[in-house]
Every structure is written in C-alpha cells, then in structure tokens.
mmCIF file of C-alpha atoms in Angstrom:
data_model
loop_
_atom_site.group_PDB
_atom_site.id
_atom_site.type_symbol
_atom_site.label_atom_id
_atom_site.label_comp_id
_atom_site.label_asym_id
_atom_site.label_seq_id
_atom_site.Cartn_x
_atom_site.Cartn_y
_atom_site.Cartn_z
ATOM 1 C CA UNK J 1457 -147.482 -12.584 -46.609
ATOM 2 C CA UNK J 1458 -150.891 -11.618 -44.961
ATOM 3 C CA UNK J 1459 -151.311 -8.132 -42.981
ATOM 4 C CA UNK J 1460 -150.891 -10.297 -39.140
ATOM 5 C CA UNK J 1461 -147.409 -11.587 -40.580
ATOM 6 C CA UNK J 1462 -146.068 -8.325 -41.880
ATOM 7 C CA UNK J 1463 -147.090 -6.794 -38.240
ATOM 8 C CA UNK J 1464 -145.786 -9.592 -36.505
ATOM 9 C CA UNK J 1465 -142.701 -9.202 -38.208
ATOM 10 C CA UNK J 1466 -142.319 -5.591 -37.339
ATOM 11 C CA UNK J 1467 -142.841 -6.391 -33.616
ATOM 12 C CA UNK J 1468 -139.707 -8.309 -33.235
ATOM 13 C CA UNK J 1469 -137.437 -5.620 -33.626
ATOM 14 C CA UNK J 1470 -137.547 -3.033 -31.427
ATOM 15 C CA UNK J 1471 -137.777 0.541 -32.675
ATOM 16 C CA UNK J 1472 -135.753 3.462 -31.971
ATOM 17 C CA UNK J 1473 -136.627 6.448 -30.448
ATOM 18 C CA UNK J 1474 -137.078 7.998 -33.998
ATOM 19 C CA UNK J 1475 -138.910 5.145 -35.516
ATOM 20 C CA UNK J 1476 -141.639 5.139 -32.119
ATOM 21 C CA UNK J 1477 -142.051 8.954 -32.406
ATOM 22 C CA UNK J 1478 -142.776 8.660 -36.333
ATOM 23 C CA UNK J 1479 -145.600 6.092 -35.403
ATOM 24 C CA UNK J 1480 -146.745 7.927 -32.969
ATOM 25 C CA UNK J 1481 -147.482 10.909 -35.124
ATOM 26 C CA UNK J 1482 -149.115 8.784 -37.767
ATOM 27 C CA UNK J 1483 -151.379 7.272 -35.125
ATOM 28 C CA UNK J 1484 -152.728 10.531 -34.064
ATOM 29 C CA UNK J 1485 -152.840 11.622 -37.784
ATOM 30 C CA UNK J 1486 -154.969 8.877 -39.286
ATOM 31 C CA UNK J 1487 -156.355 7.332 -35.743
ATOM 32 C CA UNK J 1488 -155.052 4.169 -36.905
ATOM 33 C CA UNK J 1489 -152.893 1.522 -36.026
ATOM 34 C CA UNK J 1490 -149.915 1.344 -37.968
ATOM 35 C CA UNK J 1491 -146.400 -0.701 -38.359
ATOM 36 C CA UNK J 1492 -142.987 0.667 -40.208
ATOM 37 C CA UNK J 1493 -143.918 -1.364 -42.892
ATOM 38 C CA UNK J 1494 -147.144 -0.058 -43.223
ATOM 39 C CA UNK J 1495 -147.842 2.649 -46.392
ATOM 40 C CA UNK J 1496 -149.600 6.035 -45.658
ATOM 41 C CA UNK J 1497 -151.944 6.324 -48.038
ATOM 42 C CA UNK J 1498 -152.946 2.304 -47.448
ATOM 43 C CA UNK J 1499 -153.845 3.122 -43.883
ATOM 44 C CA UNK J 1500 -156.191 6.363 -45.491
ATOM 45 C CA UNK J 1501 -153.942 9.130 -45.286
ATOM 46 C CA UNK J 1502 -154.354 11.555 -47.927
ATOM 47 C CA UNK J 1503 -152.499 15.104 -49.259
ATOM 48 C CA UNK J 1504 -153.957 17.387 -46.049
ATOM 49 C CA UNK J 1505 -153.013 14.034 -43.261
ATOM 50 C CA UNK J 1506 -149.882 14.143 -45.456
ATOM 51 C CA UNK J 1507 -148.994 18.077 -44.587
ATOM 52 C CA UNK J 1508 -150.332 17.613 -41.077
ATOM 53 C CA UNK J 1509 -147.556 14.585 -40.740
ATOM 54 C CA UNK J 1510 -144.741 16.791 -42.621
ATOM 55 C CA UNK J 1511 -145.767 19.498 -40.131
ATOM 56 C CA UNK J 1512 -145.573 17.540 -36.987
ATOM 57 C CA UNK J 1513 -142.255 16.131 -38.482
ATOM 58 C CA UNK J 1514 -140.396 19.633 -38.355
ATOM 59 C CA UNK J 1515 -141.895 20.500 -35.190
ATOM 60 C CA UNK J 1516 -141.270 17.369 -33.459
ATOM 61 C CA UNK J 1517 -137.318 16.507 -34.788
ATOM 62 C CA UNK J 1518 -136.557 19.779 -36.682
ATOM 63 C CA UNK J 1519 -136.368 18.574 -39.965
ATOM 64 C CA UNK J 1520 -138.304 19.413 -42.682
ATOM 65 C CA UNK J 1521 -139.029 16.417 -45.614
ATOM 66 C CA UNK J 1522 -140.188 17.550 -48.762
ATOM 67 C CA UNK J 1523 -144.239 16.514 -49.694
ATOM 68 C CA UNK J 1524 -142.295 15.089 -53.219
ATOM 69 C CA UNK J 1525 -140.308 13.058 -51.006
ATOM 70 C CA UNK J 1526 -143.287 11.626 -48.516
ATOM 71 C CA UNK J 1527 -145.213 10.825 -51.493
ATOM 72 C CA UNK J 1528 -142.133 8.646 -52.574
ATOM 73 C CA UNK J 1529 -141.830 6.861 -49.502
ATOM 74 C CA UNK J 1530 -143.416 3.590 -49.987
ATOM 75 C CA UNK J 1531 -143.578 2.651 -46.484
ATOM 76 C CA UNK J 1532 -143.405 4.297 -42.630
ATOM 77 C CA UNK J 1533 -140.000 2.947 -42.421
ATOM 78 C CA UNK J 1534 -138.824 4.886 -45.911
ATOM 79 C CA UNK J 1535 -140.345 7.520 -44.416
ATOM 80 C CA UNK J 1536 -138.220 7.126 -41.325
ATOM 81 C CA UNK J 1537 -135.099 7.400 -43.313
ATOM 82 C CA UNK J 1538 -135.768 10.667 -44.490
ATOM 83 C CA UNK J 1539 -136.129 12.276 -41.114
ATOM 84 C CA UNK J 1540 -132.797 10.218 -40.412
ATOM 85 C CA UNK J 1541 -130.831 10.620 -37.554
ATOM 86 C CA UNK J 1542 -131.593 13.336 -34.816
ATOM 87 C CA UNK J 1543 -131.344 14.310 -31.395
#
C-alpha cells in the first residue's frame, strides 16, 4: 500500500473531535501534513517535537501521556488511544 492509499484510506472515516485536535497539534509541531496512520518520527518529529506534542497534549485535553508511552505508539492513531476519551 503506497503513502496516497494509506491517506486515502484515512479520509473516509471521519475523525472525532479528539482524533482532529491530535492532528492538529502534530501539524503545528512538525509543519507537516499528517494522517492517523501516519508515525511521528516518519513525518521528522524527534525527542524535543516529541515533548512539545506531550506538552500541548496536557494542556489541550488534560491528560498527561508518558514520553515511554509516545515513543511506543507506532502510529497518530495509537497515539490517540492513549489520550483516550475526554471532554
């Protein structure tokens, strides 16, 4: 599966509230497009993009993922389950 498919496939659904803000903060991270499927440190993200992400995380849904975990998370959308579900 080439990079267009795995994007297209990721446009079908629709996100969640959650899953849009997540992207979002990525975006303005790395200044890069980037899907649910997509993996941080693929796009360029390294270990300082990777606090400033963890950081906006807390601030933005009040929960705070561990850097052990986000470096675990294979993909935007593993990362999405850590944050789970908030408000």
């Amino acid at each position: 599966m080439g990079v267009g498919e795995a994007e297209a496939q990721s446009d079908d659904v629709p996100l969640d509230d959650v899953e849009q803000r997540l992207i979002l903060i990525v975006r303005k991270t790395l200044d890069v497009p980037c899907t649910l499927d997509d993996n941080f440190f693929a796009l360029g993200g390294g270990s300082l993009d990777a606090l400033d992400v963890l950081a906006r995380i807390r601030e933005e849904f009040g929960v705070r993922v561990r850097l052990r975990e986000f470096f675990r998370a294979g993909t935007m959308r593993e990362l999405r389950n850590l944050i789970g579900d908030v408000g």
